[in-house]
Coordinates of N, CA and C and ligand atoms in Angstrom, one line a residue:
X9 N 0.9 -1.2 0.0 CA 0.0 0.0 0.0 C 0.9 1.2 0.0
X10 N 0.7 2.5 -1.0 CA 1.3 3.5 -0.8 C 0.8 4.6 0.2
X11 N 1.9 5.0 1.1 CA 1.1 5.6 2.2 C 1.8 7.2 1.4
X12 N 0.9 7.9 1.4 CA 1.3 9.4 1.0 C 0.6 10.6 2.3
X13 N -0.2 9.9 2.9 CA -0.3 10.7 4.3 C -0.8 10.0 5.2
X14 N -0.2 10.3 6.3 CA -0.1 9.7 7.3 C -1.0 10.9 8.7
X15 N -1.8 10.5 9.7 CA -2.3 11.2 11.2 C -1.3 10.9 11.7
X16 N -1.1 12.2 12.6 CA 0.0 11.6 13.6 C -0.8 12.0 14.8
X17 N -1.3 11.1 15.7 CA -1.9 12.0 16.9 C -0.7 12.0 18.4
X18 N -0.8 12.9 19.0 CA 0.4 12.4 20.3 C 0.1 13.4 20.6
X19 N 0.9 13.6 22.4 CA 0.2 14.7 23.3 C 0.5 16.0 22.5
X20 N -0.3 16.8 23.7 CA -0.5 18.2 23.4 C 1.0 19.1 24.8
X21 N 1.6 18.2 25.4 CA 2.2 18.2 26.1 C 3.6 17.9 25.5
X22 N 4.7 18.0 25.6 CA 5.9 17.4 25.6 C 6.4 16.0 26.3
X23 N 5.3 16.0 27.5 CA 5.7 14.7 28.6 C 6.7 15.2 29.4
X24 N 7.4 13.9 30.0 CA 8.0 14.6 31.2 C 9.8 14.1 30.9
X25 N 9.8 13.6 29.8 CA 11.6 12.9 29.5 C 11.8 13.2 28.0
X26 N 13.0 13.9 27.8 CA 13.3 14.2 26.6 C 13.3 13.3 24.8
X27 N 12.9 12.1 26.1 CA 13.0 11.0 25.2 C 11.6 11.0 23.9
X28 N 10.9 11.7 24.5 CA 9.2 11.7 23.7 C 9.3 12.9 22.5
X29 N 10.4 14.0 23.3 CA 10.7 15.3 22.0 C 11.1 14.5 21.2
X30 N 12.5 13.4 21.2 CA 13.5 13.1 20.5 C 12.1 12.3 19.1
X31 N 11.2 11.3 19.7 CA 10.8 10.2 18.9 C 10.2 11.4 18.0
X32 N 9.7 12.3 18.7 CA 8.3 13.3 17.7 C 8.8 14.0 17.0
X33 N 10.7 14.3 16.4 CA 11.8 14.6 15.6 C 11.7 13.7 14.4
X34 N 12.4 12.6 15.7 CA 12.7 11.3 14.3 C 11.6 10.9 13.7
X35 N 10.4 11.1 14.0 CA 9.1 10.6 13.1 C 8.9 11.8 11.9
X36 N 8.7 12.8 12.3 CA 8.6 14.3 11.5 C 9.3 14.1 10.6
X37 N 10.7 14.1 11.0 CA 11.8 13.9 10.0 C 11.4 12.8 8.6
X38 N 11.2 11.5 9.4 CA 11.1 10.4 8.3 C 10.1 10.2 7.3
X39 N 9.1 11.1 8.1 CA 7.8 11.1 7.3 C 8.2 12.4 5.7
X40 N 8.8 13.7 6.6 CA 9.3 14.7 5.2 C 10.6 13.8 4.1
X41 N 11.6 13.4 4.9 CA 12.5 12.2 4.0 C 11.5 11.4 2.9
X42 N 10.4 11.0 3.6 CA 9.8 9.8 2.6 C 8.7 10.1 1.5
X43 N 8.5 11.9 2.0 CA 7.6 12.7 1.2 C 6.0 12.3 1.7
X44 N 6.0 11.8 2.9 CA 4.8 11.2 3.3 C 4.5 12.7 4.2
X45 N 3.1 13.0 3.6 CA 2.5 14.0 4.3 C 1.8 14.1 5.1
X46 N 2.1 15.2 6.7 CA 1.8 14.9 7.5 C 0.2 15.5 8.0
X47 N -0.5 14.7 8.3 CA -1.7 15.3 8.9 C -2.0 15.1 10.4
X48 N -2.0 16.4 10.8 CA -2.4 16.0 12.3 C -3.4 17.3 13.1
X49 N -2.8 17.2 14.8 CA -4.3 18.3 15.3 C -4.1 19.6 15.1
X50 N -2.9 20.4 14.4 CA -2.9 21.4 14.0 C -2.1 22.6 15.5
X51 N -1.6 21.7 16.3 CA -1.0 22.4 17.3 C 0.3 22.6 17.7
X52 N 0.3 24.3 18.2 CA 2.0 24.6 17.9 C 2.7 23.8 18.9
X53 N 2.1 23.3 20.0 CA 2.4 23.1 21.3 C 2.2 21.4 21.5
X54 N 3.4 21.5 22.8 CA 3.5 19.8 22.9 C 4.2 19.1 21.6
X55 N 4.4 17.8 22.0 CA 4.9 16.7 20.7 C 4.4 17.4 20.1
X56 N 2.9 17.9 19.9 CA 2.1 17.9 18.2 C 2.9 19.3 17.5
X57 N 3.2 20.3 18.1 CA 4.0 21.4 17.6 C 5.7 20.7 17.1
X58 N 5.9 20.2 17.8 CA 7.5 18.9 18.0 C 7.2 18.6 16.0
X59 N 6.1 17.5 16.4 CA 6.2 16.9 15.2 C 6.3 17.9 14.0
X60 N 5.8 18.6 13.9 CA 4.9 19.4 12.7 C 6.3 20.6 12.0
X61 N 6.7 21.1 13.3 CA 8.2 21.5 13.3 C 9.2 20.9 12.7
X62 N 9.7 19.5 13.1 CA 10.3 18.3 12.2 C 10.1 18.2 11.2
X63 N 8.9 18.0 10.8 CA 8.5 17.3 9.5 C 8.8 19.0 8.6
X64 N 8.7 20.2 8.9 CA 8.3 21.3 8.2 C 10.2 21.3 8.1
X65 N 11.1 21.2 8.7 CA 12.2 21.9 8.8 C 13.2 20.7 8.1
X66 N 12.6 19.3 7.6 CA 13.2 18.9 6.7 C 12.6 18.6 5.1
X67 N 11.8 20.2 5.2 CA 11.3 19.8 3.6 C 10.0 19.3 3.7
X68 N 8.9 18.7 4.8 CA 8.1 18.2 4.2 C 6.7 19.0 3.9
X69 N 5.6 18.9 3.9 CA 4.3 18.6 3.6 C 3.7 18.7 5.0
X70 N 2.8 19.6 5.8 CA 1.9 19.4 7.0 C 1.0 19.9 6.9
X71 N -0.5 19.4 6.8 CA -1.6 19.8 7.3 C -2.3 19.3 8.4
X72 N -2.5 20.6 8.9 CA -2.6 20.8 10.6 C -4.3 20.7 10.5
X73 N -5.2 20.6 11.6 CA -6.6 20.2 11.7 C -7.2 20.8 12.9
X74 N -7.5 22.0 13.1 CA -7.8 22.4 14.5 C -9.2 22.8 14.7
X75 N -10.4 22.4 15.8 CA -11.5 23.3 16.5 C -11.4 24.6 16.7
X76 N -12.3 25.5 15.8 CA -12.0 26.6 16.1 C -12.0 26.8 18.1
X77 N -12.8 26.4 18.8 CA -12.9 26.4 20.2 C -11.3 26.4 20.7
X78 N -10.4 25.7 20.2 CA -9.3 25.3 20.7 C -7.9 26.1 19.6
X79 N -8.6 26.6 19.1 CA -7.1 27.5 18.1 C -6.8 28.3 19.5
X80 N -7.2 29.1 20.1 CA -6.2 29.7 20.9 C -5.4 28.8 22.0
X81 N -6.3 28.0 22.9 CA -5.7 27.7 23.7 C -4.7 26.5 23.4
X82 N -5.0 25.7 22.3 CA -3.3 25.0 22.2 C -2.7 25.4 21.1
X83 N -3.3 26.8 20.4 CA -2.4 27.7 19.9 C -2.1 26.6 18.3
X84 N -2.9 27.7 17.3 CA -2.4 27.3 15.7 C -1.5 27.3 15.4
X85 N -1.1 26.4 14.8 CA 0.2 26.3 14.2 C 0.3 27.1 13.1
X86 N 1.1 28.3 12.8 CA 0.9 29.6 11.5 C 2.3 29.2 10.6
X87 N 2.7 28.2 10.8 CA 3.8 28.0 9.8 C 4.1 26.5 8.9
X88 N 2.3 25.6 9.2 CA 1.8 25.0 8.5 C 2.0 25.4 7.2
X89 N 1.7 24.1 6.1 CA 1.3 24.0 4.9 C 0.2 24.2 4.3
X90 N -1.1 24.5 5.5 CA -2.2 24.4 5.7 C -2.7 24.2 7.0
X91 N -3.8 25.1 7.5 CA -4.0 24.6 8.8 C -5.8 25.1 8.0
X92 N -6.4 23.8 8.6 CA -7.7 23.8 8.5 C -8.6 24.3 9.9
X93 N -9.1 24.9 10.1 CA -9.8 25.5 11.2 C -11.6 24.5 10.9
X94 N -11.8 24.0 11.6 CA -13.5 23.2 11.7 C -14.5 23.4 12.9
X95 N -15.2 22.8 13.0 CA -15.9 23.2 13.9 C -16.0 22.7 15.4
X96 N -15.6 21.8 15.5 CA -15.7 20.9 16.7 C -14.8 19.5 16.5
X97 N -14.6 18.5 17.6 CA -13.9 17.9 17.6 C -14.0 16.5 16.5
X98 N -15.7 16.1 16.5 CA -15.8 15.6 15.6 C -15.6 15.7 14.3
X99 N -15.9 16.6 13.7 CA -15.4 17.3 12.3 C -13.8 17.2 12.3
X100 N -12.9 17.5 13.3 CA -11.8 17.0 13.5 C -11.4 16.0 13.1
X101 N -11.9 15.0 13.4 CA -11.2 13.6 13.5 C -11.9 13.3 12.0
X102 N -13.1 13.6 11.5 CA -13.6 13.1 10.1 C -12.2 13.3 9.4
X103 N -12.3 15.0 9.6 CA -11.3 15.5 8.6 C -9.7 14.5 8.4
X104 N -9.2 14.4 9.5 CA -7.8 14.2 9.6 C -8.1 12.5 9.2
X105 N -9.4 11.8 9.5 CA -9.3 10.5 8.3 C -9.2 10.4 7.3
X106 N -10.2 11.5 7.0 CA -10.4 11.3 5.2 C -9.0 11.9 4.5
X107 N -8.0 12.5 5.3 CA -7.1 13.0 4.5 C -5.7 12.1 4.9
X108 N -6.1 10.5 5.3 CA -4.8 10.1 6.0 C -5.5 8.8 5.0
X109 N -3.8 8.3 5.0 CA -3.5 6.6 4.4 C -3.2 5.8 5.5
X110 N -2.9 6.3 6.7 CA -2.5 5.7 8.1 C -2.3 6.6 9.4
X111 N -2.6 5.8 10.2 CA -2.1 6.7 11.7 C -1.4 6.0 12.3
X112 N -0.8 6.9 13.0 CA 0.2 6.3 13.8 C 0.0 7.3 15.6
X113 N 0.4 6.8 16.3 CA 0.2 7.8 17.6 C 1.7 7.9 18.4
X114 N 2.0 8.8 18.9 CA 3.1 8.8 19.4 C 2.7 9.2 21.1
X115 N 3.8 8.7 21.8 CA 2.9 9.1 23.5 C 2.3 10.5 23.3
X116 N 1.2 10.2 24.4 CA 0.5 11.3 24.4 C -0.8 11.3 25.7
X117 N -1.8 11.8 25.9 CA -2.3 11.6 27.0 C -4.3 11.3 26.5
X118 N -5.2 12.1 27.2 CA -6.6 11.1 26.6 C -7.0 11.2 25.7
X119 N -5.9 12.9 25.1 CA -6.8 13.0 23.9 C -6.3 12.2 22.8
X120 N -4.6 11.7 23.2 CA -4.5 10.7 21.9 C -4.7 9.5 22.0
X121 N -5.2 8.9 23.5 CA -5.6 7.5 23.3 C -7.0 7.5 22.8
X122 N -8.2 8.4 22.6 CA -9.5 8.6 22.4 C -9.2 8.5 20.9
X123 N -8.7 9.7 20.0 CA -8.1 9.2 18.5 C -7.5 8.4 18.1
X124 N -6.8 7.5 18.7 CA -6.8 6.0 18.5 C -7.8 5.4 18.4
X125 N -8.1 5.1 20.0 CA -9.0 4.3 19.6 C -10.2 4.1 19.0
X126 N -10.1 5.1 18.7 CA -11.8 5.8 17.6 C -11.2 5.0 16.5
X127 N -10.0 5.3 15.6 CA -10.0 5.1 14.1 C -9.6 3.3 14.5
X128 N -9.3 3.1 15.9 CA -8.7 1.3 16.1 C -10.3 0.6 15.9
X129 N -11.3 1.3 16.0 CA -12.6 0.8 16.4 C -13.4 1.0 15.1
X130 N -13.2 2.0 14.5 CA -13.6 2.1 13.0 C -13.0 1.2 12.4
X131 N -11.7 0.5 12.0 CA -11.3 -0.1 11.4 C -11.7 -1.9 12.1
X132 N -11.7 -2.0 12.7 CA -12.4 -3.0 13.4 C -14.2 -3.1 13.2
X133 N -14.8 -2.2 13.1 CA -16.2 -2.7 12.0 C -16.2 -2.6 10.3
X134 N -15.0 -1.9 10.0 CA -15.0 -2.3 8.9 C -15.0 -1.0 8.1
X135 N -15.2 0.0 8.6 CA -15.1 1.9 8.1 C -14.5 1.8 7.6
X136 N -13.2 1.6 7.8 CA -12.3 2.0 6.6 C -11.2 0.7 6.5
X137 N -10.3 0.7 5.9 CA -9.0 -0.5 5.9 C -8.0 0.3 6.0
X138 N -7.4 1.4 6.8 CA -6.3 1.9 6.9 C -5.7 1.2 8.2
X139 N -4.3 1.2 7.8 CA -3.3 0.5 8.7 C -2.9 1.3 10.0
X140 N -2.9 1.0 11.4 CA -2.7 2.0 12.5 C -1.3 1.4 13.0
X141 N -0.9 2.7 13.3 CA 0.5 2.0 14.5 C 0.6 2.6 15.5
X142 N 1.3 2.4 16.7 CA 2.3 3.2 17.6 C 3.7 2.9 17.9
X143 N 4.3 4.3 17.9 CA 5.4 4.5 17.9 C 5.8 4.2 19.1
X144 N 6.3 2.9 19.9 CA 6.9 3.1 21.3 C 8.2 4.1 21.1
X145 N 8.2 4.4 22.8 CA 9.3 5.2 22.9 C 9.4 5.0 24.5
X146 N 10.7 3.9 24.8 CA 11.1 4.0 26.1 C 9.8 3.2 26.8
X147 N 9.1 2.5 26.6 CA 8.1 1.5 27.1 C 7.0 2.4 27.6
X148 N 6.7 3.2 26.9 CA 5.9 3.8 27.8 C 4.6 3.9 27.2
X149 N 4.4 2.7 26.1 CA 3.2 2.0 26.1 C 3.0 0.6 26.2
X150 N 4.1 0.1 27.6 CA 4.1 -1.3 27.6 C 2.6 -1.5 28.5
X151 N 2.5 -0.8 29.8 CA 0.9 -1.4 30.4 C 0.0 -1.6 29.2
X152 N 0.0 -0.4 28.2 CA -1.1 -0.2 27.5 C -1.1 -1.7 26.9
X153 N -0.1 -1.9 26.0 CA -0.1 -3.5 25.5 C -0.4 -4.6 26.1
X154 N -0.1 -4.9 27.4 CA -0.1 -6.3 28.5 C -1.8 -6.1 28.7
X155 N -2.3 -4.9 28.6 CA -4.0 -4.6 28.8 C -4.6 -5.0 27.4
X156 N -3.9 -4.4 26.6 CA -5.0 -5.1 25.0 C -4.6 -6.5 24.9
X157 N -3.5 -7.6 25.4 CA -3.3 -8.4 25.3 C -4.6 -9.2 26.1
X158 N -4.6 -8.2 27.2 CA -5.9 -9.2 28.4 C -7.3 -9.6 28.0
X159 N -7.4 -8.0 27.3 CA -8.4 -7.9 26.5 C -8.9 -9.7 25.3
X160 N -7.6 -10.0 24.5 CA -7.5 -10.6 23.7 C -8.1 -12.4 24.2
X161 N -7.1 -12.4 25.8 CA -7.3 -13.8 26.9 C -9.0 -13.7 26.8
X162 N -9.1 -12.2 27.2 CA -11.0 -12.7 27.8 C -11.6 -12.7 27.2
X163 N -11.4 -12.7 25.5 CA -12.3 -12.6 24.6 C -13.1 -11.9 24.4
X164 N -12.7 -10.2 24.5 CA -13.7 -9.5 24.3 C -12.8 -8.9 22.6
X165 N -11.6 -9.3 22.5 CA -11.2 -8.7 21.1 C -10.4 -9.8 20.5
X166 N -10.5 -10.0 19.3 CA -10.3 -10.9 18.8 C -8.9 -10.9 18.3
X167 N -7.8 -11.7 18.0 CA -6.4 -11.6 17.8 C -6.3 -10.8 16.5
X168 N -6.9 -10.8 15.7 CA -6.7 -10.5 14.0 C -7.4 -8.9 14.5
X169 N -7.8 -8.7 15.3 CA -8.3 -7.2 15.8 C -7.1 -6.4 16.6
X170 N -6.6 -7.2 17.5 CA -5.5 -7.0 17.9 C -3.9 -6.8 17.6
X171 N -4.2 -7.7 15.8 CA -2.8 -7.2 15.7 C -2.9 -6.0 14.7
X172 N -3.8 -5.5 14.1 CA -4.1 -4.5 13.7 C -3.1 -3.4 14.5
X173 N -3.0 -3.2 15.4 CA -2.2 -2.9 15.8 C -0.6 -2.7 15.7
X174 N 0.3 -2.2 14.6 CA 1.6 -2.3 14.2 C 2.4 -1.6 15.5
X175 N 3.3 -2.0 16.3 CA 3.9 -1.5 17.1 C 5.2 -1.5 17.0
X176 N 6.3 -0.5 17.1 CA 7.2 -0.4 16.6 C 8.4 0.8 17.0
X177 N 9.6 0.5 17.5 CA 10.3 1.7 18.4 C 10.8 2.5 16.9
X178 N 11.0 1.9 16.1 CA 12.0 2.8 14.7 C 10.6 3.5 13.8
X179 N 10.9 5.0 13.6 CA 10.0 5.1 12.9 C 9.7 4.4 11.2
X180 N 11.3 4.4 11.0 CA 11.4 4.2 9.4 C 10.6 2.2 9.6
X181 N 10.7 1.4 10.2 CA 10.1 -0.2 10.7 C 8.8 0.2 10.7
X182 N 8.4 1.2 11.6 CA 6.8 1.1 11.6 C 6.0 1.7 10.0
X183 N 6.8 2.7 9.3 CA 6.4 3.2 8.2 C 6.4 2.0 7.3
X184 N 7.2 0.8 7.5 CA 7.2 -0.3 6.3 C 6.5 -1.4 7.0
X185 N 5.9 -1.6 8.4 CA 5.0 -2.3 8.5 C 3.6 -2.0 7.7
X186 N 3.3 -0.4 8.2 CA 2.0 0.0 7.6 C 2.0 -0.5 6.4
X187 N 2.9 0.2 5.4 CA 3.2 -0.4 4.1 C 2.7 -1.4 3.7
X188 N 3.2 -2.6 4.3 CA 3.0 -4.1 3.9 C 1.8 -4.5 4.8
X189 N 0.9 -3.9 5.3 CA -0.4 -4.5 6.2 C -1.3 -4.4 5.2
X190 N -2.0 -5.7 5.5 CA -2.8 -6.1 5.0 C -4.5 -5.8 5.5
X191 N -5.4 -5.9 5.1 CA -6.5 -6.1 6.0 C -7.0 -7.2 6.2
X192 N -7.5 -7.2 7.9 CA -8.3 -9.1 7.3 C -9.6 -8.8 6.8
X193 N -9.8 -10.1 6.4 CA -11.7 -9.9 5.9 C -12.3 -10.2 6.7
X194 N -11.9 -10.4 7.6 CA -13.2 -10.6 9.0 C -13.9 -9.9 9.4
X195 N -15.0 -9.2 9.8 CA -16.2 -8.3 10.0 C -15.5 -9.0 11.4
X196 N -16.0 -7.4 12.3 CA -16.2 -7.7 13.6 C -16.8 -9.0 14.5
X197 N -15.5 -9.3 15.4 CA -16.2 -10.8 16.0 C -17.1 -10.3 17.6
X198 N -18.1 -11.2 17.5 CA -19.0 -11.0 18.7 C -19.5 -12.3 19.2
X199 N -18.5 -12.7 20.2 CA -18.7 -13.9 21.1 C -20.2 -14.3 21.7
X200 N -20.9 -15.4 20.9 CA -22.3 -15.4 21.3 C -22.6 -16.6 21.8
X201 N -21.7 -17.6 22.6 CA -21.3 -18.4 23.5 C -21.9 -18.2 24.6
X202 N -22.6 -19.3 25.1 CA -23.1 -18.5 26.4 C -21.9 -19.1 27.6
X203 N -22.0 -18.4 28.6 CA -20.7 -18.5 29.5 C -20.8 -19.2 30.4
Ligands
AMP92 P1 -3.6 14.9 24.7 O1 -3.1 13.5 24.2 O2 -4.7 14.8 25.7 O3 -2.5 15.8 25.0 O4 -4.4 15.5 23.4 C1 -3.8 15.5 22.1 C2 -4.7 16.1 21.1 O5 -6.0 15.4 21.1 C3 -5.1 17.6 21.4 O6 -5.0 18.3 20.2 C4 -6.5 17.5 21.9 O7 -7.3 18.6 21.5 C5 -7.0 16.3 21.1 N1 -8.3 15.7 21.6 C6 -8.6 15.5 22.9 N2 -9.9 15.0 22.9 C7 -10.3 14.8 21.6 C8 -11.4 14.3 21.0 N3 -12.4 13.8 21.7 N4 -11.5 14.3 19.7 C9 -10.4 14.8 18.9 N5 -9.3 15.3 19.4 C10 -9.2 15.3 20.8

């Protein structure tokens, strides 16, 4: 699959270890290297200003996606390639699907586990077939994983839903997982066993 744009969702925060600036560089970067254009929430601030900065300062392509409610306080990004101003959060997240070939999420806090798992859950009934990843960085999405794995034991998600999921510390690894992901043809599974 050719990916020509990619969501990047991740905090609106920097976090608390230099280690989360460093990933939200090296992603920015690889994505302008690969000519893969970046779509995300349109903010100057935190990783999402990080990323958008990276990817702009090696050449690439960014369109930014912001609530007008929220342009001031996590502040527009004015040195986009585009910054789309919408109405609210949902028009948000339409937008930044219909203009992405994949997402990927870099740490971040609820608002980027909520955009995950919105487009992890759309692609799991079958919305769309785009490929999702996250970028670990320093384990600091290992609980999250040991928890979707539990999920998988108790049978509320099914393995082929779960590996949907591309996880990956290199960004250039995770860009050529998406790449080569496939979709399954399985329609959502719903355990109707009685217990
Ligand atoms: P956070 O990970 O909480 O720092 O938030 C990262 C980004 O997600 C910020 O731009 C938030 O505005 C955004 N966000 C938070 N909640 C939502 C939501 N329900 N829909 C879309 N974006 C959201």
């Amino acid at each position: 699959m050719s990916l020509r744009s990619i969501c990047v969702f991740c905090g609106a925060s920097p976090g608390a270890n230099p280690v989360y600036r460093e990933a939200a560089i090296a992603l920015g970067r690889c994505l302008a290297e690969r000519n893969i254009r970046l779509i995300y929430g349109g903010s100057a601030v935190g990783l999402m200003g990080i990323v958008a900065d990276a990817a702009l300062a090696a050449g690439g392509e960014v369109i930014g996606i912001i609530p007008q409610s929220l342009e001031e306080a996590e502040i527009g990004h004015k040195g986009l390639t585009r910054l789309e101003v919408v109405d609210g959060m949902h028009a948000r997240k339409a937008r930044m699907a219909e203009l992405s070939d994949a997402f990927i999420a870099l740490p971040g806090g609820l608002g980027t586990l909520e955009e995950l798992f919105e487009v992890w859950t759309w692609g799991q009934l079958g919305y769309h077939s785009k490929p999702l990843g996250l970028l670990e960085v320093n384990g600091f999405y290992a609980k999250l994983n040991d928890f979707l794995d539990h999920l998988v034991v108790e049978r509320f998600v099914r393995d082929h839903h779960r590996a949907m999921l591309q996880i990956n510390e290199s960004p250039s690894e995770l860009l050529a997982a998406l790449g080569n992901w496939q979709p399954a043809v399985e329609p959502k599974w719903v355990d109707r066993k009685p217990s």
